[in-house]
CSV table of C-alpha atoms and ligand atoms in Angstrom, one decimal:
chain,number,residue,atom,x,y,z
A,1,MET,CA,-139.7,-104.5,-95.7
A,2,SER,CA,-138.7,-101.3,-93.7
A,3,LEU,CA,-141.0,-98.4,-93.3
A,4,PHE,CA,-138.7,-96.4,-95.6
A,5,SER,CA,-138.9,-99.1,-98.3
A,6,LYS,CA,-142.7,-99.2,-98.0
A,7,LEU,CA,-142.9,-95.4,-98.4
A,8,ARG,CA,-140.5,-95.5,-101.4
A,9,CYS,CA,-142.6,-98.3,-102.9
A,10,ALA,CA,-145.8,-96.4,-102.5
A,11,LEU,CA,-144.2,-93.4,-104.2
A,12,THR,CA,-143.0,-95.5,-107.1
A,13,LEU,CA,-146.4,-97.1,-107.4
A,14,GLY,CA,-148.0,-93.7,-107.4
A,15,GLN,CA,-145.8,-92.8,-110.4
A,16,GLY,CA,-146.9,-95.8,-112.4
A,17,VAL,CA,-150.2,-97.2,-111.3
A,18,LEU,CA,-152.0,-94.0,-110.2
A,19,VAL,CA,-150.3,-91.3,-112.3
A,20,ASN,CA,-149.6,-91.9,-116.0
A,21,LEU,CA,-146.1,-92.7,-116.9
A,22,PRO,CA,-144.4,-89.9,-118.8
A,23,GLU,CA,-144.6,-90.6,-122.6
A,24,PRO,CA,-141.2,-91.8,-123.8
A,25,LYS,CA,-139.3,-89.2,-125.8
A,26,GLY,CA,-138.4,-89.5,-129.5
A,27,ASP,CA,-136.0,-92.3,-130.1
A,28,GLU,CA,-134.5,-92.3,-126.6
A,29,PRO,CA,-132.8,-95.7,-126.0
A,30,PRO,CA,-134.6,-97.9,-123.5
A,31,PHE,CA,-131.7,-98.6,-121.2
A,32,GLN,CA,-132.3,-95.5,-119.1
A,33,LEU,CA,-135.9,-96.5,-118.4
A,34,PHE,CA,-134.8,-100.1,-117.7
A,35,ALA,CA,-132.2,-98.8,-115.2
A,36,GLN,CA,-134.9,-96.6,-113.5
A,37,TRP,CA,-137.3,-99.5,-113.2
A,38,PHE,CA,-134.7,-101.9,-112.0
A,39,GLU,CA,-133.5,-99.4,-109.4
A,40,ALA,CA,-137.1,-98.9,-108.2
A,41,ALA,CA,-137.6,-102.7,-107.9
A,42,LYS,CA,-134.4,-102.9,-105.8
A,43,GLN,CA,-135.4,-100.0,-103.6
A,44,CYS,CA,-138.9,-101.6,-103.0
A,45,GLY,CA,-137.4,-104.5,-101.2
A,46,ILE,CA,-138.5,-107.0,-103.8
A,47,VAL,CA,-136.7,-110.4,-103.2
A,48,LEU,CA,-134.3,-111.1,-106.1
A,49,PRO,CA,-135.4,-108.2,-108.3
A,50,GLU,CA,-132.7,-109.4,-110.7
A,51,SER,CA,-134.4,-112.7,-111.3
A,52,MET,CA,-135.7,-113.1,-114.8
A,53,LEU,CA,-137.2,-115.8,-117.0
A,54,VAL,CA,-135.0,-116.7,-119.9
A,55,ALA,CA,-136.7,-118.5,-122.8
A,56,SER,CA,-134.8,-120.4,-125.4
A,57,CYS,CA,-135.9,-122.5,-128.3
A,58,THR,CA,-134.5,-125.5,-130.2
A,59,PRO,CA,-133.9,-125.1,-133.9
A,60,GLU,CA,-137.0,-127.2,-134.4
A,61,GLY,CA,-139.1,-124.6,-132.5
A,62,ARG,CA,-139.5,-126.3,-129.2
A,63,PRO,CA,-139.3,-123.6,-126.4
A,64,SER,CA,-138.1,-124.0,-122.8
A,65,ALA,CA,-137.8,-121.4,-120.0
A,66,ARG,CA,-136.2,-121.1,-116.6
A,67,VAL,CA,-135.2,-118.4,-114.1
A,68,VAL,CA,-131.7,-117.0,-113.9
A,69,LEU,CA,-130.2,-113.9,-112.4
A,70,LEU,CA,-129.3,-110.7,-114.4
A,71,LYS,CA,-125.7,-109.9,-113.5
A,72,GLU,CA,-124.8,-107.0,-115.8
A,73,PHE,CA,-126.5,-104.8,-118.3
A,74,ASP,CA,-125.6,-101.8,-120.4
A,75,GLU,CA,-126.2,-100.6,-123.9
A,76,SER,CA,-124.5,-103.7,-125.3
A,77,GLY,CA,-127.0,-106.1,-123.7
A,78,PHE,CA,-128.2,-108.1,-120.6
A,79,VAL,CA,-125.8,-110.7,-119.2
A,80,PHE,CA,-126.4,-113.8,-117.1
A,81,TYR,CA,-124.1,-116.7,-116.2
A,82,THR,CA,-124.6,-120.4,-116.5
A,83,ASN,CA,-123.0,-123.7,-117.4
A,84,TYR,CA,-122.2,-124.0,-121.1
A,85,GLY,CA,-123.0,-127.7,-120.9
A,86,SER,CA,-126.6,-127.1,-119.7
A,87,ARG,CA,-129.8,-127.6,-121.7
A,88,LYS,CA,-130.3,-123.8,-122.1
A,89,ALA,CA,-126.7,-123.5,-123.4
A,90,ALA,CA,-127.3,-126.2,-126.0
A,91,GLU,CA,-130.4,-124.5,-127.2
A,92,LEU,CA,-128.8,-121.0,-127.2
A,93,ASP,CA,-125.7,-122.2,-129.1
A,94,ALA,CA,-127.8,-124.0,-131.7
A,95,ASN,CA,-130.4,-121.2,-132.1
A,96,PRO,CA,-128.9,-117.9,-130.7
A,97,TRP,CA,-132.1,-116.1,-129.9
A,98,ALA,CA,-133.7,-115.6,-126.4
A,99,SER,CA,-136.3,-113.7,-124.6
A,100,LEU,CA,-136.0,-112.4,-121.0
A,101,THR,CA,-139.0,-111.5,-118.8
A,102,PHE,CA,-138.9,-109.6,-115.5
A,103,HIS,CA,-142.0,-109.4,-113.3
A,104,TRP,CA,-141.9,-106.9,-110.4
A,105,ASN,CA,-145.3,-107.8,-109.0
A,106,ILE,CA,-145.6,-105.2,-106.2
A,107,LEU,CA,-144.9,-102.4,-108.8
A,108,GLN,CA,-147.3,-104.0,-111.3
A,109,ARG,CA,-144.5,-103.9,-113.8
A,110,GLN,CA,-143.2,-106.3,-116.5
A,111,VAL,CA,-140.3,-105.9,-118.9
A,112,ARG,CA,-139.9,-108.2,-121.9
A,113,ILE,CA,-136.6,-108.3,-123.8
A,114,GLU,CA,-135.9,-110.1,-127.0
A,115,GLY,CA,-132.8,-110.4,-129.0
A,116,ARG,CA,-129.8,-112.3,-130.4
A,117,VAL,CA,-127.5,-114.1,-127.9
A,118,GLU,CA,-123.7,-114.3,-127.8
A,119,ARG,CA,-121.3,-115.8,-125.3
A,120,VAL,CA,-119.3,-113.2,-123.3
A,121,SER,CA,-115.5,-113.4,-123.4
A,122,TYR,CA,-113.6,-115.7,-121.1
A,123,GLU,CA,-112.1,-112.7,-119.4
A,124,GLN,CA,-115.5,-111.2,-118.6
A,125,SER,CA,-116.8,-114.5,-117.3
A,126,ASN,CA,-113.7,-115.0,-115.2
A,127,ALA,CA,-114.0,-111.5,-113.7
A,128,TYR,CA,-117.5,-112.3,-112.6
A,129,PHE,CA,-116.6,-115.8,-111.5
A,130,GLN,CA,-113.8,-114.5,-109.3
A,131,SER,CA,-116.4,-112.2,-107.5
A,132,ARG,CA,-118.4,-115.2,-106.4
A,133,GLY,CA,-117.9,-117.0,-103.0
A,134,ARG,CA,-115.5,-119.9,-102.9
A,135,GLY,CA,-118.4,-122.3,-102.3
A,136,SER,CA,-120.2,-121.2,-105.5
A,137,ARG,CA,-117.0,-121.4,-107.5
A,138,ILE,CA,-116.4,-125.0,-106.4
A,139,GLY,CA,-120.1,-125.7,-107.0
A,140,ALA,CA,-119.6,-124.6,-110.6
A,141,TRP,CA,-116.8,-127.1,-111.1
A,142,ALA,CA,-118.7,-129.9,-109.4
A,143,SER,CA,-122.0,-129.6,-111.3
A,144,HIS,CA,-122.7,-130.9,-114.8
A,145,GLN,CA,-125.8,-128.8,-115.0
A,146,SER,CA,-128.9,-130.4,-116.6
A,147,HIS,CA,-127.2,-133.8,-116.8
A,148,PRO,CA,-128.5,-136.8,-114.8
A,149,ILE,CA,-126.6,-137.6,-111.5
A,150,ALA,CA,-127.2,-140.8,-109.5
A,151,ASN,CA,-127.8,-139.2,-106.2
A,152,ARG,CA,-126.9,-136.3,-103.9
A,153,SER,CA,-124.0,-138.2,-102.4
A,154,LYS,CA,-122.4,-138.2,-105.8
A,155,LEU,CA,-122.7,-134.4,-106.1
A,156,GLU,CA,-121.3,-134.0,-102.6
A,157,ALA,CA,-118.4,-136.3,-103.5
A,158,GLN,CA,-117.6,-134.1,-106.5
A,159,VAL,CA,-117.7,-131.0,-104.3
A,160,LYS,CA,-115.2,-132.7,-102.0
A,161,GLU,CA,-113.0,-133.6,-104.9
A,162,PHE,CA,-112.8,-130.1,-106.2
A,163,THR,CA,-112.4,-128.6,-102.7
A,164,GLN,CA,-109.3,-130.8,-102.2
A,165,LYS,CA,-108.0,-130.1,-105.7
A,166,PHE,CA,-108.1,-126.3,-105.2
A,167,GLU,CA,-107.1,-126.2,-101.6
A,168,GLY,CA,-104.9,-123.2,-100.9
A,169,GLN,CA,-105.2,-122.1,-104.6
A,170,GLU,CA,-107.1,-119.6,-106.7
A,171,ILE,CA,-110.1,-121.3,-108.4
A,172,PRO,CA,-110.1,-120.6,-112.2
A,173,CYS,CA,-113.3,-120.1,-114.1
A,174,PRO,CA,-114.0,-123.4,-115.9
A,175,GLU,CA,-114.0,-123.3,-119.7
A,176,PHE,CA,-117.5,-124.9,-119.5
A,177,TRP,CA,-119.0,-122.0,-117.5
A,178,GLY,CA,-119.6,-118.4,-118.4
A,179,GLY,CA,-122.0,-115.7,-119.5
A,180,TYR,CA,-124.5,-115.1,-122.3
A,181,ARG,CA,-125.3,-111.6,-123.5
A,182,VAL,CA,-128.8,-111.0,-124.9
A,183,ILE,CA,-128.5,-108.1,-127.4
A,184,PRO,CA,-132.0,-106.6,-127.5
A,185,HIS,CA,-133.8,-105.7,-130.6
A,186,THR,CA,-137.1,-105.3,-128.8
A,187,ILE,CA,-137.9,-104.2,-125.2
A,188,GLU,CA,-141.4,-103.8,-123.9
A,189,PHE,CA,-142.3,-101.9,-120.7
A,190,TRP,CA,-145.6,-102.9,-119.2
A,191,GLN,CA,-147.2,-100.8,-116.4
A,192,GLY,CA,-150.3,-102.2,-114.8
A,193,LYS,CA,-153.2,-99.7,-114.4
A,194,ALA,CA,-156.8,-99.7,-113.2
A,195,ASP,CA,-159.5,-101.5,-115.2
A,196,ARG,CA,-156.8,-103.3,-117.2
A,197,LEU,CA,-156.1,-100.1,-119.1
A,198,HIS,CA,-152.3,-100.8,-118.8
A,199,ASP,CA,-149.6,-98.7,-120.3
A,200,ARG,CA,-147.3,-100.6,-122.8
A,201,TYR,CA,-144.4,-99.1,-124.6
A,202,VAL,CA,-142.4,-101.1,-127.1
A,203,TYR,CA,-138.9,-100.1,-128.2
A,204,HIS,CA,-137.7,-101.6,-131.5
A,205,ARG,CA,-134.1,-101.2,-132.6
A,206,ASN,CA,-133.7,-100.1,-136.1
A,207,GLU,CA,-131.2,-102.4,-137.7
A,208,SER,CA,-129.9,-99.9,-140.2
A,209,ASP,CA,-128.7,-97.2,-137.7
A,210,SER,CA,-129.3,-98.8,-134.2
A,211,SER,CA,-131.8,-96.0,-133.4
A,212,TRP,CA,-134.9,-96.9,-131.4
A,213,GLN,CA,-138.5,-96.6,-132.5
A,214,ILE,CA,-141.0,-96.4,-129.7
A,215,ASP,CA,-144.7,-97.4,-130.1
A,216,ARG,CA,-147.4,-97.4,-127.5
A,217,ILE,CA,-149.5,-100.5,-127.9
A,218,SER,CA,-152.9,-101.4,-126.6
A,219,PRO,CA,-153.2,-103.2,-123.3
B,301,FMN,C1,-134.1,-117.6,-108.3
B,301,FMN,C2,-133.3,-118.5,-109.2
B,301,FMN,C3,-132.1,-118.0,-109.8
B,301,FMN,C4,-131.4,-118.8,-110.6
B,301,FMN,N1,-130.2,-118.3,-111.2
B,301,FMN,C5,-129.5,-119.0,-112.1
B,301,FMN,C6,-128.4,-118.5,-112.8
B,301,FMN,O1,-128.1,-117.3,-112.6
B,301,FMN,N2,-127.8,-119.3,-113.6
B,301,FMN,C7,-128.1,-120.6,-113.9
B,301,FMN,O2,-127.5,-121.2,-114.7
B,301,FMN,N3,-129.2,-121.1,-113.2
B,301,FMN,C8,-129.9,-120.4,-112.4
B,301,FMN,N4,-131.0,-120.9,-111.7
B,301,FMN,C9,-131.4,-122.3,-112.0
B,301,FMN,C10,-132.2,-122.4,-113.4
B,301,FMN,O3,-133.5,-122.0,-113.2
B,301,FMN,C11,-132.1,-123.7,-114.0
B,301,FMN,O4,-132.6,-124.7,-113.1
B,301,FMN,C12,-130.7,-124.1,-114.5
B,301,FMN,O5,-130.0,-123.1,-115.0
B,301,FMN,C13,-130.8,-125.3,-115.5
B,301,FMN,O6,-131.6,-124.9,-116.6
B,301,FMN,P1,-131.5,-125.7,-118.0
B,301,FMN,O7,-131.5,-127.1,-117.7
B,301,FMN,O8,-132.7,-125.2,-118.8
B,301,FMN,O9,-130.2,-125.3,-118.7
B,301,FMN,C14,-131.8,-120.1,-110.9
B,301,FMN,C15,-133.0,-120.6,-110.4
B,301,FMN,C16,-133.8,-119.7,-109.6
B,301,FMN,C17,-135.1,-120.3,-109.0
């Protein structure tokens, strides 16, 4: 971490851990605060600040969780990309609810997001897919994510096959690959403080008019 990043990190820490966070205002949507915290995490030099735990659940109530990368967010939701044949996809398609958790340890911050899940359009997935390196695009074609594979040679053979198939051509986004958007109904911001007297603000979306109710909850 550069000296500049360290100084910026100390300043951000000062705003959260040492000095109280400003109380959230009225029914302000949470996206601005999320954007500020995400930017602070990026500026601090945290490795992969966009990594988040995504938890899904089978219709029978059996949960599972894994790390993915946040690629886009705005008022419509938080988007990550994956293989639609994977275990998480099977769970999300059968039971379209998820939770996301970010932990930015150096800032003593956690953000928890819960909401309904939908697939993003093919056009949006393709736009992101085309921004990836050629190797990653071929990798997406070659991998049946979460399914058994005999050995690494088999995976490498599939990579070779798709490398030859697409030689000299654009690589389209596979129909079995794309994004999920988590449309939040609840977002909690957690700021670690001394003596475990942490700050916690929970934003709940009001279904009737999409306004946000903000509660401070006990640490
Ligand atoms: C730092 C990190 C980032 C990851 N990013 C993604 C991602 O953006 N999309 C994805 O499908 N898997 C990603 N993975 C792999 C997943 O954690 C997981 O192994 C994979 O998606 C299969 O999960 P599933 O079998 O539960 O569907 C990432 C793993 C790590 C450790």
